[in-house]
Short mmCIF file of C-alpha atoms and ligand atoms in Angstrom, two decimals:
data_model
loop_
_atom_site.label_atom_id
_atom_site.label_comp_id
_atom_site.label_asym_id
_atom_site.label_seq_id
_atom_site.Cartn_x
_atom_site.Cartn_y
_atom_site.Cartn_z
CA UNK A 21 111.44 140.93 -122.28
CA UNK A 22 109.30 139.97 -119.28
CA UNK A 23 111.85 138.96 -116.44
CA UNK A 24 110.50 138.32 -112.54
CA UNK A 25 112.59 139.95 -110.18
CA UNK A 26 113.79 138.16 -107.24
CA UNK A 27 114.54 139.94 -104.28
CA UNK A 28 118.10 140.31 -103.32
CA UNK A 29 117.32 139.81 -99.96
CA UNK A 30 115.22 136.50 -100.61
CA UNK A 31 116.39 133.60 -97.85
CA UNK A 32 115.88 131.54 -100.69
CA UNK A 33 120.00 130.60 -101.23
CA UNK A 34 120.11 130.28 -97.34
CA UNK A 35 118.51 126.82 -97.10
CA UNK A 36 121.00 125.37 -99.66
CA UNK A 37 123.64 125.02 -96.96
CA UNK A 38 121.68 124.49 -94.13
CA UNK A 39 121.40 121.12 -92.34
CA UNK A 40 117.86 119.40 -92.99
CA UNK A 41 116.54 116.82 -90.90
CA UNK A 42 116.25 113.17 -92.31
CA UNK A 43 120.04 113.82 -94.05
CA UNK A 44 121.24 110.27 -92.32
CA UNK A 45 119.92 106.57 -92.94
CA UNK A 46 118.76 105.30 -90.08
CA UNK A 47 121.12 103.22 -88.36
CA UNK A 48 120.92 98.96 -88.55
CA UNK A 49 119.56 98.44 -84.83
CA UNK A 50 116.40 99.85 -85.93
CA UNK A 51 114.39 101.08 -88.68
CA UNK A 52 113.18 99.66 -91.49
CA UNK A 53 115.03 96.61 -93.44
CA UNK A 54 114.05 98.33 -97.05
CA UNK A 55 116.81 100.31 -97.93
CA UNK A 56 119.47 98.05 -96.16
CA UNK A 57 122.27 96.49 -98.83
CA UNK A 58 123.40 93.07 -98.66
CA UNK A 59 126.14 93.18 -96.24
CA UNK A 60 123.91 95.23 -94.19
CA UNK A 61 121.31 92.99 -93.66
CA UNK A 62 123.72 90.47 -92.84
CA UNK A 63 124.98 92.54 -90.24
CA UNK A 64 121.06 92.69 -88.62
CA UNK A 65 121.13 88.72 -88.97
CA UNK A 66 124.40 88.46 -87.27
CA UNK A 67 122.86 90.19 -84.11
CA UNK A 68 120.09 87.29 -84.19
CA UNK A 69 122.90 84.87 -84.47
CA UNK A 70 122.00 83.69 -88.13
CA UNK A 71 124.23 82.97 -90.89
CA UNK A 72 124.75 85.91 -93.74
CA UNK A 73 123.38 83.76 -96.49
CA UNK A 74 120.24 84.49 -95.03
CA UNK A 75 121.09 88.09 -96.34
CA UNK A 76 119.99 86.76 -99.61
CA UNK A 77 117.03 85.49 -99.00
CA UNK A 78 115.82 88.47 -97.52
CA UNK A 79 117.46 90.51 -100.52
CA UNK A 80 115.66 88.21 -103.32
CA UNK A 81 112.28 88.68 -101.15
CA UNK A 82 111.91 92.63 -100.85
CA UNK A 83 113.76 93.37 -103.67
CA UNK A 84 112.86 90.94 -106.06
CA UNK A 85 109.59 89.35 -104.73
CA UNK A 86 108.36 92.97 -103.37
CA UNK A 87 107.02 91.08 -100.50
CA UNK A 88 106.01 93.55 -97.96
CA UNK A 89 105.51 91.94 -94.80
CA UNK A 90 108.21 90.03 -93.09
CA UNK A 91 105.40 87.49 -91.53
CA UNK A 92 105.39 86.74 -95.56
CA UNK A 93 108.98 85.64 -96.42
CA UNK A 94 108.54 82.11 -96.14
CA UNK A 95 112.43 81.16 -96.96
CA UNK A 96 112.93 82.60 -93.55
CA UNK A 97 111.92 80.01 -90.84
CA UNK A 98 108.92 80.92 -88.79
CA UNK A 99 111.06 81.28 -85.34
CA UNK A 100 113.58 84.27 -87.08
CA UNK A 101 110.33 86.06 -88.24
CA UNK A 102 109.13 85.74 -84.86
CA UNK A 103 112.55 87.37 -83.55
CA UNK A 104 112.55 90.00 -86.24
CA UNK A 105 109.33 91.05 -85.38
CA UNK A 106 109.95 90.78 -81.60
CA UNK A 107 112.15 93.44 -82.45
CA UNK A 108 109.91 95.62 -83.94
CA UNK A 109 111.57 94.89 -86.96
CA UNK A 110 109.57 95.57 -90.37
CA UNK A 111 110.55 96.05 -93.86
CA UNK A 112 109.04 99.25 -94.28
CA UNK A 113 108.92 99.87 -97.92
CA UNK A 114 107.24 103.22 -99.28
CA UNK A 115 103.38 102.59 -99.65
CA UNK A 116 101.54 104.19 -102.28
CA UNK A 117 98.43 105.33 -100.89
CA UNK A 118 96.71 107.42 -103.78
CA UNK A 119 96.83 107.69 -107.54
CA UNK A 120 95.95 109.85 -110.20
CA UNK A 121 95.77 108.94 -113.72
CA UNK A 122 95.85 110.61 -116.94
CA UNK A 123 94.43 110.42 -119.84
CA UNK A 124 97.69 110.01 -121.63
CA UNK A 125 98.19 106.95 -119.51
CA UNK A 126 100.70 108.86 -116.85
CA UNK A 127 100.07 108.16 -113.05
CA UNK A 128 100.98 110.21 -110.42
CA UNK A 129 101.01 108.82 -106.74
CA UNK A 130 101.47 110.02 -103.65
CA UNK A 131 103.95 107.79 -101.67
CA UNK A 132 104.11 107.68 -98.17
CA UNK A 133 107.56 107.34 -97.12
CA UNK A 134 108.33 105.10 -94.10
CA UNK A 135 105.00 103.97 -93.38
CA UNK A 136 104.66 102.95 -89.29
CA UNK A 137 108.43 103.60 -88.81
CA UNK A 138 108.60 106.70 -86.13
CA UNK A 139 112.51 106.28 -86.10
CA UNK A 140 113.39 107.93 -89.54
CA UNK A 141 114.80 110.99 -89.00
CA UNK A 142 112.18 114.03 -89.75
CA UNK A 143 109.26 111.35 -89.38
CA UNK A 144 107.54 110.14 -91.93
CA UNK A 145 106.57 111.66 -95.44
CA UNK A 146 104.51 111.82 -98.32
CA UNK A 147 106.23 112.33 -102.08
CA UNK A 148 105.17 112.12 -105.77
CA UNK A 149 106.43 109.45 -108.00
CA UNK A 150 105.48 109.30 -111.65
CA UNK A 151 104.97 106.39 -114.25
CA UNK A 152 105.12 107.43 -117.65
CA UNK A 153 104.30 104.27 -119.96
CA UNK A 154 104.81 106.49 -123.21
CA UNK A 155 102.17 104.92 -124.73
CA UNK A 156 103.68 101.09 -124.81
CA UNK A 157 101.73 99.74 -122.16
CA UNK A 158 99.26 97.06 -123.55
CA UNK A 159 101.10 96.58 -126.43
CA UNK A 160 102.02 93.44 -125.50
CA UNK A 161 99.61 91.28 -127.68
CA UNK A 162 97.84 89.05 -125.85
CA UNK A 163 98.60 90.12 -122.44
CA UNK A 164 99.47 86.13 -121.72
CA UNK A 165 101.56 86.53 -117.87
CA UNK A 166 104.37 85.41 -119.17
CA UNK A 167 104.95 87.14 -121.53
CA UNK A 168 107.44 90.12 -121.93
CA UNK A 169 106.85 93.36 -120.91
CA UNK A 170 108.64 95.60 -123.16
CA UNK A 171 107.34 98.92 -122.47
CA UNK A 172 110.65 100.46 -124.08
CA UNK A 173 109.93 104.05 -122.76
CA UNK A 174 108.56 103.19 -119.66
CA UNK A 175 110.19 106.17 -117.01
CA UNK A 176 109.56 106.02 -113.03
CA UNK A 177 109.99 109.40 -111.94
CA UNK A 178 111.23 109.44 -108.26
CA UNK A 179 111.36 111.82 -106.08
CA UNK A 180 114.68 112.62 -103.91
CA UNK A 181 113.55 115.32 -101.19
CA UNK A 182 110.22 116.37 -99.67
CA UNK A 183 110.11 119.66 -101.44
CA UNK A 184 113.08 122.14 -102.28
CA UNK A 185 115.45 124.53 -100.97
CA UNK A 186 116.72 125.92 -104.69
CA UNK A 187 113.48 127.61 -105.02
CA UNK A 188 113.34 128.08 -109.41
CA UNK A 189 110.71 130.37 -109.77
CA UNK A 190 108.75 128.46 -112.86
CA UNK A 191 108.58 125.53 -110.26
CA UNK A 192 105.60 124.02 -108.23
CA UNK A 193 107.33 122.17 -106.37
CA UNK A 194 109.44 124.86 -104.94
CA UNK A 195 106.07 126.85 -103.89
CA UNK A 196 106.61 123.50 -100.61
CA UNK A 197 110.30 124.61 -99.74
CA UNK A 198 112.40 122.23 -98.22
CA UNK A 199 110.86 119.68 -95.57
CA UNK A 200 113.02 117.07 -95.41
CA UNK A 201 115.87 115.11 -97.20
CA UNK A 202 114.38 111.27 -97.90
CA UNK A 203 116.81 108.30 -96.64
CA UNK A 204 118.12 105.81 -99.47
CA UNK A 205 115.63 103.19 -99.05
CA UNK A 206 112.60 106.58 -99.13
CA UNK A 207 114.04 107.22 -102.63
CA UNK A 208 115.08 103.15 -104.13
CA UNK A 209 111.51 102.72 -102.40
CA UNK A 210 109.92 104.40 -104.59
CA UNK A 211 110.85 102.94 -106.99
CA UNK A 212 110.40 99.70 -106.14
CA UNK A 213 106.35 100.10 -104.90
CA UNK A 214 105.97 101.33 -109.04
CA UNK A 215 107.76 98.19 -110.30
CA UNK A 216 105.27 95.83 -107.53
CA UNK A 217 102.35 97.92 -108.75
CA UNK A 218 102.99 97.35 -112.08
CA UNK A 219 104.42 93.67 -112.02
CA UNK A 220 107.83 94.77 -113.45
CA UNK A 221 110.34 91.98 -113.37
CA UNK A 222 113.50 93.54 -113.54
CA UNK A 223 116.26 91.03 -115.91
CA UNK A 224 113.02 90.72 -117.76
CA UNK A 225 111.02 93.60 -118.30
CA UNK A 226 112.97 96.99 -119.20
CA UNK A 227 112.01 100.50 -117.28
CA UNK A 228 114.23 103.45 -117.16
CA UNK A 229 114.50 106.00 -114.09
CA UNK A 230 114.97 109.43 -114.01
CA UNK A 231 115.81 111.53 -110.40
CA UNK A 232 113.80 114.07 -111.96
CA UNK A 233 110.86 114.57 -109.39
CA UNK A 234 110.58 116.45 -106.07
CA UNK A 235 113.78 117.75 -104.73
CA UNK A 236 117.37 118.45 -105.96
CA UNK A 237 119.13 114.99 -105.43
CA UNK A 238 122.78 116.59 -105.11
CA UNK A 239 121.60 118.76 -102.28
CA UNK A 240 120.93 114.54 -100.62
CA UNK A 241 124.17 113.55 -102.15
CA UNK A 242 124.87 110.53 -100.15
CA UNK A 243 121.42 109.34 -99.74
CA UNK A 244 120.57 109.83 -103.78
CA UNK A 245 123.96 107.93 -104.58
CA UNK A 246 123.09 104.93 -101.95
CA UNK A 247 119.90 104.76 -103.51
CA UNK A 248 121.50 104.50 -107.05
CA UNK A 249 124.11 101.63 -105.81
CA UNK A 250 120.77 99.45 -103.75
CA UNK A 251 119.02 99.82 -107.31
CA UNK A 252 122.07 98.76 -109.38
CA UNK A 253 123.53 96.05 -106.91
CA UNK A 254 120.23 94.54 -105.10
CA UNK A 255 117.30 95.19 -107.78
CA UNK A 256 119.68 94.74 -110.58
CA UNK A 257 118.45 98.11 -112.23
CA UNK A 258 121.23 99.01 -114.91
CA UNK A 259 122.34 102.97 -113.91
CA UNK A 260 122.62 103.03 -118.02
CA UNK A 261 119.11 103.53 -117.82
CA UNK A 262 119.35 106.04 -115.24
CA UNK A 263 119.35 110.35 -115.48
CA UNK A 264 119.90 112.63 -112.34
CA UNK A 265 118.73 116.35 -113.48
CA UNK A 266 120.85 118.71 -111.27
CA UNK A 267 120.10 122.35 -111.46
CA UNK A 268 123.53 122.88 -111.19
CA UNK A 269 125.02 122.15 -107.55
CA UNK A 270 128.68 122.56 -107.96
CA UNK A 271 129.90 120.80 -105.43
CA UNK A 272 127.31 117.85 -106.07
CA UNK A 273 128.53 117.30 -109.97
CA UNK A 274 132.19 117.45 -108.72
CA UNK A 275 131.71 114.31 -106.45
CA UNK A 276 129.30 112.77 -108.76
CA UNK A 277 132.39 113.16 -111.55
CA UNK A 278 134.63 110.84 -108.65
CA UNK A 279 131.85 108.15 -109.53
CA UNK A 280 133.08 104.97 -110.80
CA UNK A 281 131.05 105.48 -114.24
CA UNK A 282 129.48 101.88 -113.87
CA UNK A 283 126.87 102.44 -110.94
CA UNK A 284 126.26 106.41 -111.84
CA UNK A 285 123.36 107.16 -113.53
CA UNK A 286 123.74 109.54 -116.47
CA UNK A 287 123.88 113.36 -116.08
CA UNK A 288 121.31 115.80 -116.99
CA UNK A 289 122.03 119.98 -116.81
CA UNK A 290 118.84 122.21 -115.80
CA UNK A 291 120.33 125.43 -117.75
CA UNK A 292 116.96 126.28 -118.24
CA UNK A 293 118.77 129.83 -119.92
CA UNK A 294 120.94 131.51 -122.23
CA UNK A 295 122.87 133.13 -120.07
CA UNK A 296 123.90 134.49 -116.13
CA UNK A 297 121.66 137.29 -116.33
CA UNK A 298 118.76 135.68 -117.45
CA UNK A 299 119.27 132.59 -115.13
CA UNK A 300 119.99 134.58 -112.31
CA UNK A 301 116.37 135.73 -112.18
CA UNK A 302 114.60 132.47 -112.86
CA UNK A 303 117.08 130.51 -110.82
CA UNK A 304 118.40 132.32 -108.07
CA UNK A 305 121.17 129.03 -107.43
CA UNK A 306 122.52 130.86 -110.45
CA UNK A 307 123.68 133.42 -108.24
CA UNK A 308 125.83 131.17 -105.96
CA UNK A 309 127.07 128.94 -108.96
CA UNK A 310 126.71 130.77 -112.27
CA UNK A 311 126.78 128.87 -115.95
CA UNK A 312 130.53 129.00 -116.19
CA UNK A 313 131.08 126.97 -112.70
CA UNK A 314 128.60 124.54 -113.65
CA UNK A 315 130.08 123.75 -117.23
CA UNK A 316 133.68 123.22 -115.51
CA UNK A 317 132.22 120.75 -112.91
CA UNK A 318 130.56 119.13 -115.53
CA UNK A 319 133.48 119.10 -118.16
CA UNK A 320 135.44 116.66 -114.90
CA UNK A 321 132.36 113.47 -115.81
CA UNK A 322 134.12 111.05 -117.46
CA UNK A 323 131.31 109.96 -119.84
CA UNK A 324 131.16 106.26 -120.77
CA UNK A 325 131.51 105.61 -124.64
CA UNK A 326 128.28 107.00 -126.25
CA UNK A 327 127.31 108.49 -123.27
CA UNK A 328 125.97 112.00 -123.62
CA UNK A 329 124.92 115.14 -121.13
CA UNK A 330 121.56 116.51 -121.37
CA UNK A 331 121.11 120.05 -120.90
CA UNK A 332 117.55 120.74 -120.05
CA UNK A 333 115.86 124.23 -121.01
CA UNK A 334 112.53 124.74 -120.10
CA UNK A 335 110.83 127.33 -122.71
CA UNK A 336 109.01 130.27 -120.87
CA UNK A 337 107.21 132.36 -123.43
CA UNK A 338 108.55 135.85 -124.00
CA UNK A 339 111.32 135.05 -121.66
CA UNK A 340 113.53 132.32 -122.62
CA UNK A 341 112.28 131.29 -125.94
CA UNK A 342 113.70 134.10 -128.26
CA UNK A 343 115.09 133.00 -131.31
CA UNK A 344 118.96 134.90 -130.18
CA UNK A 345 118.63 132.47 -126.88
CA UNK A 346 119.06 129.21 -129.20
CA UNK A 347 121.93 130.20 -130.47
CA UNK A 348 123.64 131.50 -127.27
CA UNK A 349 122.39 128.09 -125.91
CA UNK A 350 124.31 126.57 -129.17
CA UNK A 351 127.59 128.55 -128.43
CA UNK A 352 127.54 127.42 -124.83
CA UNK A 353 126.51 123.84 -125.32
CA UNK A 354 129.62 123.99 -127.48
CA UNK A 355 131.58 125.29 -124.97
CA UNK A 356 131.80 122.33 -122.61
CA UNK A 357 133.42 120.26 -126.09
CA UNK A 358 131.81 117.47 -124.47
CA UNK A 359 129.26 115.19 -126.29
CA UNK A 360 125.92 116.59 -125.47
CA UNK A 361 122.20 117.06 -126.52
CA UNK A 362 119.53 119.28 -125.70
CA UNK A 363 115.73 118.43 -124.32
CA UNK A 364 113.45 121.18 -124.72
CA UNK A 365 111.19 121.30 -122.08
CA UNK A 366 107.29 123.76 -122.67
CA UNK A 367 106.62 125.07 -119.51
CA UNK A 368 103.92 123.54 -117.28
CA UNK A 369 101.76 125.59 -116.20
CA UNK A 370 100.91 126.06 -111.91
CA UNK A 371 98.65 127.69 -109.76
CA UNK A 372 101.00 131.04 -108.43
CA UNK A 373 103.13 130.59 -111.47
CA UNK A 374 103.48 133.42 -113.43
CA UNK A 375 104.70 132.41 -116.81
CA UNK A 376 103.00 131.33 -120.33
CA UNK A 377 103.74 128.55 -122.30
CA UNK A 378 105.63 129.38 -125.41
CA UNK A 379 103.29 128.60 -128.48
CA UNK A 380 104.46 124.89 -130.16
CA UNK A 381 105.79 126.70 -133.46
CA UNK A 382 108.53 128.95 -131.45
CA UNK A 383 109.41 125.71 -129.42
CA UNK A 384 109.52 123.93 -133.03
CA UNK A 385 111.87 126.89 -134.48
CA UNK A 386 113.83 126.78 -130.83
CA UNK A 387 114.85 123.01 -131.87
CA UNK A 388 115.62 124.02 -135.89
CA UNK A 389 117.85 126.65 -134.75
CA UNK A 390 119.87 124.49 -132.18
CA UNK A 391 120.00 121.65 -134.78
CA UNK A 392 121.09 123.44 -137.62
CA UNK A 393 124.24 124.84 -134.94
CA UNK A 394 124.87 121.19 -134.94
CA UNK A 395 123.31 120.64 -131.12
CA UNK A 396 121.01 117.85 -131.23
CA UNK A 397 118.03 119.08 -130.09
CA UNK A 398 114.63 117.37 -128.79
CA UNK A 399 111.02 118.66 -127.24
CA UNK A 400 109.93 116.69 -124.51
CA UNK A 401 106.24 115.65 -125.14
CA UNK A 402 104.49 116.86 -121.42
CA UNK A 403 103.32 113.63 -119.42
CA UNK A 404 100.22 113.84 -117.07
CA UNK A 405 99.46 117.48 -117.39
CA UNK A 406 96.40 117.10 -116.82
CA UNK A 407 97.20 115.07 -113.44
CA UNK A 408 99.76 117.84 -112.42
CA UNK A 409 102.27 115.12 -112.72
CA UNK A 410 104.23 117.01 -115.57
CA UNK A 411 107.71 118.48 -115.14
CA UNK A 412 107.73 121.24 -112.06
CA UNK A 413 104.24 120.19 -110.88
CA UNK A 414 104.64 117.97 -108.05
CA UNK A 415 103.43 119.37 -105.33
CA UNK A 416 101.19 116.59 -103.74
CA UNK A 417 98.27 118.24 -105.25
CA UNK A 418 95.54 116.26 -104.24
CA UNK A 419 92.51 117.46 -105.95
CA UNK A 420 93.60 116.18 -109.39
N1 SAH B 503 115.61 119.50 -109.08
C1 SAH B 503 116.20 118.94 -110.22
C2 SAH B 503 115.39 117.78 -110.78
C3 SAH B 503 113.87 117.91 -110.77
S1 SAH B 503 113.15 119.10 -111.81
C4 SAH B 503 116.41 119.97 -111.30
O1 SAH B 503 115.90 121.05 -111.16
O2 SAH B 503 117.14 119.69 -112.24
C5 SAH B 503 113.17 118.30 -113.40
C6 SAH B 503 113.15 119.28 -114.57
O3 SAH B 503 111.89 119.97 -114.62
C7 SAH B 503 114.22 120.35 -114.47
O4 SAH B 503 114.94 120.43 -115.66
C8 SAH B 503 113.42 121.63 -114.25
O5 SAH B 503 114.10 122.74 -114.79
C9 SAH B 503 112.14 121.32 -114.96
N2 SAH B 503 110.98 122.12 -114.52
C10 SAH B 503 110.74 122.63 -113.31
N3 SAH B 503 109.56 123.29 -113.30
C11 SAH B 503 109.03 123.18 -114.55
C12 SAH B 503 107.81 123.60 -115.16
N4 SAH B 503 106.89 124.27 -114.48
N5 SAH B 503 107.61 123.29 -116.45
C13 SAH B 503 108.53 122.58 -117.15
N6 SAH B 503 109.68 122.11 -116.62
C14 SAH B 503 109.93 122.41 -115.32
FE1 SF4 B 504 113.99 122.35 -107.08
FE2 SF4 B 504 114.36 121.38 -109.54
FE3 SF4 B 504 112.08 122.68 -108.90
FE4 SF4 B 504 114.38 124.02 -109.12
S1 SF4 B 504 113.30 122.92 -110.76
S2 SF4 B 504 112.86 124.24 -107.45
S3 SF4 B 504 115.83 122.53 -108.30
S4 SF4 B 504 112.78 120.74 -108.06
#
């Protein structure tokens, strides 16, 4: 069996305590208005002297309208824009300022986070977000504007850090290390410049999120979670059709599980192995919070009915895709006695990776052997390999 050693004496479980900048939201006197709630907007108005209802307004026009500007929210009147932006006031949203596309219909863009706001904490920051239309997109007869968008499958892929601390060694994006935790509007921001770019109306159109891109989200606890609640309560994004992947931050699943279960997204497992040993080498977080502390965190979730975990293993050849693995997999997926299912993920390749694939029959057999232990199991099709906007490859590679 081909393991890679880590060094014992790696710093690479060091940075998962240490403080990072850009950990707080910047506060209401400045800084941008995108990633502000209701009640905190009205508290910015209240300093002008205006009423809270104009809260709403503002709510319904960079949430809703994605207007970008505040010259260009016309419900306000002309002398309170001229205030706001006396104050240097903007609305600051993420901009995306390049995309890739593949040819399975993928993007990948690079967002730059806080554009022209010097006040958020670690400056400002560039990130990878990733559409995945699945192969809906244009399905939609005769393209008339009003009519629905249904693209089913649709996934936004958001990002929740500027690289990562955990440092998985079959990961691109952990080849950055960590550079700064993104603020709650950086990460619902996101978001919301793929939903403008694609002329998503949320209420009509349906899209589903995953925290799966650059960063571990419950290593930015609070910022990930006030993210979550501006998506659910201002954008009216259902967290039903939301999944946070965790690669297994105890502490992190034990406040998520204190979640009231209707604004948390659903959960998603990165067990990526079939047991400590192996996991220990590929994921040295392993080593801080092995298998056993993970499944008791996760066992505390109160699921809601037909809700499900996801375990996510990511098959690299010779080393994690032996037949014997699926069914220690099984046996530990049983383990937790909770409702669960697991998604098969092929590697994806990297440049200073060194892994292999494993060939599509042994990731075929992988899935028989889980499902005939009873464990629903599922391969995850790769999205925008050839864009390096797959699982593990964001690394704001810009040559694609
Ligand atoms: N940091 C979080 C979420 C982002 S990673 C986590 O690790 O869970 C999303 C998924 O991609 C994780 O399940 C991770 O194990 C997987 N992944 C990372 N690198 C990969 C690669 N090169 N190929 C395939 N999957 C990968
Ligand atoms: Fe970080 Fe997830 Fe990549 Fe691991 S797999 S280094 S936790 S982004």
């Amino acid at each position: 069996m081909m393991l890679r050693v880590v060094p014992e004496d790696s710093d690479q479980l060091v940075p998962l305590d240490r403080a990072v900048p850009g950990n707080e939201s910047p506060g209401l006197l400045s800084g941008p208005l995108f990633g502000l709630d209701a009640a905190a907007l009205a508290g910015v108005l209240a300093e002008e002297g205006e009423p809270s209802w104009r809260a709403d307004q503002i709510v319904e026009a960079i949430y809703h309208q994605y207007i970008r500007e505040i010259s260009s929210i016309t419900t306000l009147s002309l002398d309170l824009r001229r205030k706001l932006a006396a104050r240097g006031r903007q609305i600051g949203r993420p901009e995306i300022t390049k995309a890739f596309q593949s040819a399975d219909g993928t993007e990948r863009y690079l967002v730059q986070c806080s554009p022209g706001d010097p006040t958020t904490p670690g400056g400002p920051a560039t990130v990878e977000t990733v559409w995945m239309p699945d192969g809906d997109d244009g399905e939609a007869g005769d393209g008339s504007s009003d009519e629905t968008k249904d693209w089913r499958r649709a996934t936004i892929c958001v990002s929740s850090q500027v690289g990562c601390a955990v440092n998985c060694q079959f990961c691109l994006t952990a080849k950055l290390g960590l550079q700064r935790n993104l603020t709650a509007g950086e990460i619902a921001g996101q978001i919301v410049a793929v939903l403008d770019r694609h002329g998503v109306r949320v209420g009509r159109d349906r899209v589903n999120l995953v925290f799966m891109g650059m960063g571990e989200p419950f290593l930015n606890y609070d910022n990930f979670m006030a993210a979550v609640r501006l998506l659910v309560h201002e954008v009216g994004l259902s967290p039903q059709r939301m999944t946070v992947s965790t690669s297994g931050v105890v502490p992190g699943i034990e406040r998520f599980a204190n979640e009231p279960p209707d604004i948390r997204p659903k959960l998603a497992i990165s067990l990526n192995a079939p047991n400590d040993e192996i996991r220990a080498e590929i994921m040295p977080i392993n080593r801080k919070w092995p298998i056993s502390s993970v499944i008791d965190a996760v066992r505390r979730v109160r699921l809601r009915p037909h809700e499900r975990i996801t375990f996510e293993y990511v098959l690299l050849g010779g080393v994690t895709d032996w037949p014997e693995h699926a069914l220690e997999v099984a046996r530990l997926v049983r383990r937790t006695g909770l409702p669960a299912k697991v998604n098969l993920i092929a590697w994806n390749p990297g440049p200073q990776l060194h892994y292999t694939s494993p060939k599509p029959e042994t990731a075929e057999q992988f899935q028989k052997a889980l499902t005939a232990e009873g464990i629903p199991a599922y391969i995850r099709q790769p999205r925008g390999r050839d864009i390096f906007a797959a699982c593990g490859q964001l690394k704001r590679t810009v040559e694609a």
